[in-house]
XYZ file of C-alpha atoms in Angstrom:
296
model
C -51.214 -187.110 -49.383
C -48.696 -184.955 -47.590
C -50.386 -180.771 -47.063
C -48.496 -178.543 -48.580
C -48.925 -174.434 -47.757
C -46.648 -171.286 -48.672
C -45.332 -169.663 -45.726
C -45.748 -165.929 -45.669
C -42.276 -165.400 -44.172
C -40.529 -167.553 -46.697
C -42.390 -166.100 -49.843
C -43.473 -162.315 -50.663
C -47.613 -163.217 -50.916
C -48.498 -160.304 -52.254
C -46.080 -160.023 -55.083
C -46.755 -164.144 -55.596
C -50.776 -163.452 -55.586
C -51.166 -161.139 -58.689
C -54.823 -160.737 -60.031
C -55.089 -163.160 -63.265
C -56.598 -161.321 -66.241
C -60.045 -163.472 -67.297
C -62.974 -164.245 -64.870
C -62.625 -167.881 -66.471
C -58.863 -168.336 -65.258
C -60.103 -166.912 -62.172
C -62.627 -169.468 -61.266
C -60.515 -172.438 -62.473
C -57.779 -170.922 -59.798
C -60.082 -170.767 -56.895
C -61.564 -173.927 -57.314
C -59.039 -175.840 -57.576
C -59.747 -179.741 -55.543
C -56.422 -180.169 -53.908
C -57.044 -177.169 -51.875
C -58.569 -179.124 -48.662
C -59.227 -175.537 -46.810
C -57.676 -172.171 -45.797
C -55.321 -171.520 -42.832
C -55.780 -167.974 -41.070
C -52.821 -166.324 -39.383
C -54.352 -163.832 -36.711
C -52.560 -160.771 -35.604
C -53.088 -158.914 -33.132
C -50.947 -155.465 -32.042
C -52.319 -153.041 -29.539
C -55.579 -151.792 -31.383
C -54.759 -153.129 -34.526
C -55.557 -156.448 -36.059
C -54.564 -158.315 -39.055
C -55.381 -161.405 -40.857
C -53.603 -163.334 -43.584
C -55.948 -166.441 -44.909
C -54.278 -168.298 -47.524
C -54.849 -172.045 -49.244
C -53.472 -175.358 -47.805
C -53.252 -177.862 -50.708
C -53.156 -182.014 -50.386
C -50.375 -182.344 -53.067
C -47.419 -180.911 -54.028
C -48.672 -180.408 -57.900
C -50.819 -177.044 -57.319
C -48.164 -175.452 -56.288
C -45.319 -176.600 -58.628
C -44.746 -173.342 -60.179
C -44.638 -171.243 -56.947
C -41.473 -172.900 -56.113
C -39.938 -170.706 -59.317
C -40.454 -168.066 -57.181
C -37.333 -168.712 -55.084
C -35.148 -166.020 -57.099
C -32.039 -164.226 -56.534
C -30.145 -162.612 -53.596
C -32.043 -159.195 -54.541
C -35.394 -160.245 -54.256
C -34.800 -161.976 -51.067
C -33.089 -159.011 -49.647
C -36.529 -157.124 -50.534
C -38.567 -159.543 -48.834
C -36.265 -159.546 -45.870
C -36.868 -155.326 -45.711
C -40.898 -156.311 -46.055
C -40.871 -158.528 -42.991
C -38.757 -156.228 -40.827
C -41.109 -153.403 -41.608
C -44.205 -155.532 -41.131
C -42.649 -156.733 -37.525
C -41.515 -153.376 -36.539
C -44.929 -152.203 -37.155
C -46.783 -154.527 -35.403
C -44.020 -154.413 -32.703
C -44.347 -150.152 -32.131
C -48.230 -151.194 -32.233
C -48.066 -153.548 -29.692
C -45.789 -151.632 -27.181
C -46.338 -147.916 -27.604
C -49.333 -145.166 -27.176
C -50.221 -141.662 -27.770
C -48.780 -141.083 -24.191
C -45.619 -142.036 -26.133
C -42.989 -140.262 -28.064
C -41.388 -140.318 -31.301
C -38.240 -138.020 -32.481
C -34.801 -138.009 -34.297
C -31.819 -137.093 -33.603
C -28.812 -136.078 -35.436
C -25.101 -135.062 -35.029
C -23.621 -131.902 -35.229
C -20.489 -131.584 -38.195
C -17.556 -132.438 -35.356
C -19.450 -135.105 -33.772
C -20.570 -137.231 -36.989
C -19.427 -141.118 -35.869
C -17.283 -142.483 -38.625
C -19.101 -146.100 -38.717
C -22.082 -147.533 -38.550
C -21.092 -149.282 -35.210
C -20.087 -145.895 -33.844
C -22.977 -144.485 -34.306
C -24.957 -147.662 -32.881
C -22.624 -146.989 -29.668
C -23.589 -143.449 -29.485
C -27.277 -144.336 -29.295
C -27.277 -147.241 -26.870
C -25.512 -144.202 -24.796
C -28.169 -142.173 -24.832
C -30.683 -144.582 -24.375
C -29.165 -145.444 -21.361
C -29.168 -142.080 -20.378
C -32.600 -141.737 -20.811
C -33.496 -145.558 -18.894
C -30.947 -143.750 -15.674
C -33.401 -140.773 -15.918
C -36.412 -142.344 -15.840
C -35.262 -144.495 -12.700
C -34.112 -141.807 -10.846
C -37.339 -139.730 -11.126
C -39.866 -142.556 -10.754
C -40.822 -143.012 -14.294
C -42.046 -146.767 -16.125
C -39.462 -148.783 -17.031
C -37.983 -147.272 -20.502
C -39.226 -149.030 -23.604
C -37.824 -148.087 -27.034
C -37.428 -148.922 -30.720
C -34.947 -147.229 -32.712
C -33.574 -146.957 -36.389
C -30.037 -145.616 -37.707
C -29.552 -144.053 -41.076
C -25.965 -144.298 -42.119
C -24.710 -142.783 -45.488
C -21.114 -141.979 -46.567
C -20.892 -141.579 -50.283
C -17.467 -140.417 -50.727
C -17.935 -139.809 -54.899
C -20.695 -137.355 -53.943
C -18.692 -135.972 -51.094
C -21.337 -136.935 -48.769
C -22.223 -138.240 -44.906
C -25.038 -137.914 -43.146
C -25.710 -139.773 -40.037
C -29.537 -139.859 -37.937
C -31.518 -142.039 -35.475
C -35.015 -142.359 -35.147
C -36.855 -143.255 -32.204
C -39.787 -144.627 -30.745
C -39.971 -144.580 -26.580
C -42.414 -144.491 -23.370
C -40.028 -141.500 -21.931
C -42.650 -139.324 -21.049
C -40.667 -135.755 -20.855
C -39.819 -134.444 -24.201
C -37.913 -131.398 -22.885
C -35.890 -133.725 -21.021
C -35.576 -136.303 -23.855
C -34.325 -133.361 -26.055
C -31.600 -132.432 -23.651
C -30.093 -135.542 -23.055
C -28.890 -136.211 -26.678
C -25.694 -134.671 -26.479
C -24.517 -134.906 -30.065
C -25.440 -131.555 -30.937
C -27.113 -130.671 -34.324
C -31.402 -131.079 -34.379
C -33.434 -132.971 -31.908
C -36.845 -132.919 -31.924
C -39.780 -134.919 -30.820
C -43.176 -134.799 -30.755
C -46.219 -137.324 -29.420
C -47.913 -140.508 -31.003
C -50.871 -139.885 -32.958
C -52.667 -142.998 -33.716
C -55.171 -143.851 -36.038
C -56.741 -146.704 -38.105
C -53.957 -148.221 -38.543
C -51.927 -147.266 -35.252
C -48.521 -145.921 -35.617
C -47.679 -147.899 -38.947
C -47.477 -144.698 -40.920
C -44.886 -143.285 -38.761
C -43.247 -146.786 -38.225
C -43.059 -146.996 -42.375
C -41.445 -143.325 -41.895
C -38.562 -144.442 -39.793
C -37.949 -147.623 -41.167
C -38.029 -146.628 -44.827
C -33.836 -146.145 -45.506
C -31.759 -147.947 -42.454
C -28.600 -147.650 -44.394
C -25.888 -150.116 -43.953
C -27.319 -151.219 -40.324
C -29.857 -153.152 -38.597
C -33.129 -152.481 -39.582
C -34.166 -151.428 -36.204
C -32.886 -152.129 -32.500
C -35.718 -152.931 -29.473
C -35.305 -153.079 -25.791
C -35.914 -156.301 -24.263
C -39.001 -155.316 -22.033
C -41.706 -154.737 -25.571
C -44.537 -157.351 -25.640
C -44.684 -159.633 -29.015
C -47.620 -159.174 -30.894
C -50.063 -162.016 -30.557
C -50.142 -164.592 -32.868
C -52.614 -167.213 -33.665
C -53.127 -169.700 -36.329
C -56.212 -171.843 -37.012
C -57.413 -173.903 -40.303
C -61.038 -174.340 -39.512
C -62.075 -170.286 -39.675
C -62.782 -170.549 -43.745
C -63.450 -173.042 -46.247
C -62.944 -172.991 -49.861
C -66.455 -172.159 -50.507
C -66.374 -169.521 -48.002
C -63.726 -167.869 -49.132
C -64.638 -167.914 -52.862
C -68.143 -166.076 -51.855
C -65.902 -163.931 -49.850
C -63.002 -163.559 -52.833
C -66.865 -162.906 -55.639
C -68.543 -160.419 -52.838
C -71.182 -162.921 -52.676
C -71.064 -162.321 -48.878
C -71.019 -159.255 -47.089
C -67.340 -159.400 -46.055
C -67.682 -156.285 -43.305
C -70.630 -158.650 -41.606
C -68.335 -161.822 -41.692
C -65.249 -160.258 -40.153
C -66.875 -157.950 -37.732
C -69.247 -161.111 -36.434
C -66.232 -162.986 -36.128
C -63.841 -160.544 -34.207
C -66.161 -158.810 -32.026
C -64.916 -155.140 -30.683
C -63.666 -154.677 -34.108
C -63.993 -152.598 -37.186
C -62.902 -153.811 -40.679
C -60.761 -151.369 -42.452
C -59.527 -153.070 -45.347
C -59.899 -156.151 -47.501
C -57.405 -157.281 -49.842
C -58.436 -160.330 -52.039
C -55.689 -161.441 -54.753
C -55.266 -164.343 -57.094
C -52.476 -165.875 -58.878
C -51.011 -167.291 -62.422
C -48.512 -169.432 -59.889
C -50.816 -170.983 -57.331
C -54.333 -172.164 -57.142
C -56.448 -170.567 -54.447
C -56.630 -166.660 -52.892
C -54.594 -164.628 -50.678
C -56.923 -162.981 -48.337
C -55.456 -159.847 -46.198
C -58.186 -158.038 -43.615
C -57.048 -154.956 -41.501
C -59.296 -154.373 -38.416
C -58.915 -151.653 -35.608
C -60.698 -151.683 -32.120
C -63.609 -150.433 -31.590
C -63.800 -147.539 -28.523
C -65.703 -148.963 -25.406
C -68.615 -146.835 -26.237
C -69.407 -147.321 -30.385
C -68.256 -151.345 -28.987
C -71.585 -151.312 -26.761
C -73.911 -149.445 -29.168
C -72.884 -151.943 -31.468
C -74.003 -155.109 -29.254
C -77.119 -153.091 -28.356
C -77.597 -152.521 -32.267
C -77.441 -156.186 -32.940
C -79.598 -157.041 -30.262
């Protein structure tokens, strides 16, 4: 029979895998026979690392209802917004460090851009600027991310127009200076914790008003993706789904140098099977080796 999986771009997992109300339900959902095993989708982003394990079924009837899911316009318009934040994330992750900077940048009342595309010109400007700088004076080669909020409201007499950044520029005096568009700059460093920079990536990304969600040089690294179906089995993952194993143990034994930080296990009324979402970050060379002598 032909395999049949959902695709986590194509379909909003978490809003598809909603807990089910009785244990009963639950059990008949995980162990359902057409689902031959569990695919996991590694992710890997500087010192962050994710993984999505969800069912692969051996017929097209388990997952006859999920199809329903394919709704309107709207909801795939919010799903489109989920995986743009969930890339940029992983993409400031993957690129960036607290040697980096972060900052916005706004326009002063004469100088507010009347579209979206001016004000898209006006930053590709000064990120050229800033790339011309940073050759002169012997810097890296300038990596960036940024974000545009448009919004002109004429009913409530309203326009406000800001860009927010991510870059390796190292000076932030000289950063500051070279936006010319009067108004507030500021800037400060990268802070990262458990989660690297997706707070602040969330931040930025949260409102790109009629623009693209968020523009990249060419030069950033893609996160690392791998994808393998013989990690987890059914069984496995139901012990893992009923805390029948210890699921810090499992994860940490099987991506060595990391530390779990979250565990998301969900179910669904749609689809037989679990949605299984771990967040690890990397260890520090030191707790890494007292680990390996611990175990030992």
């Amino acid at each position: 029979m032909a395999k049949y999986t959902l695709d986590p771009v194509r379909y909003d997992l978490d809003d598809i895998y909603a807990y089910t109300d009785t244990n009963d339900e639950r059990l008949q959902i995980l162990n359902d026979p057409h689902i031959t095993h569990y695919r996991t989708k590694t992710i890997k982003s500087g010192n962050v690392l994710e993984c999505e394990i969800y069912p692969v079924w051996n017929t097209y009837r388990a997952t006859g209802r999920a199809r329903k899911t394919r709704e309107s316009r709207k909801a795939q318009k919010s799903l489109n917004a989920k995986n743009a934040t969930k890339n940029l994330i992983r993409l400031i992750n993957a690129n960036f460090t607290d040697d980096d900077i972060w900052g916005t940048v706004t326009y002063s009342p004469t100088k507010l851009p009347l579209t979206v595309e001016a004000a898209q010109k006006e930053m590709q400007k000064y990120m050229r600027r800033l790339k011309y700088y940073a050759e002169r004076h012997g810097y890296p080669p300038l990596k960036y991310v940024y974000v545009t909020e448009f919004e002109d409201d004429p009913e409530k007499g309203k326009k406000r127009v800001h860009h927010h950044f991510v870059t390796n520029f190292p000076d932030r005096d000289v950063a500051e200076k070279l936006w010319r568009n009067g108004a507030r700059t500021q800037t400060r460093r990268l802070q990262a914790d458990e989660n690297g920079y997706e707070g602040m990536a969330r931040y930025i990304s949260k409102d790109p008003r009629g623009s693209k969600r968020y523009v990249a040089s060419k030069n950033l690294q893609k996160p690392q993706i791998t994808i393998a179906d013989c990690k987890f089995t059914r069984n496995k993952v139901n012990r893992l789904v009923n805390e029948k194993l210890n699921r810090r143990a499992v994860f940490e034994q099987m991506y060595k140098g990391y530390n779990l930080t979250s565990f998301t296990a969900k179910q669904s009324v749609y689809v037989s099977g679990a949605y299984v979402y771990v967040k690890m970050a990397r260890l520090k060379q030191k707790e890494a080796t007292k680990r390996e002598i611990h175990r030992e």
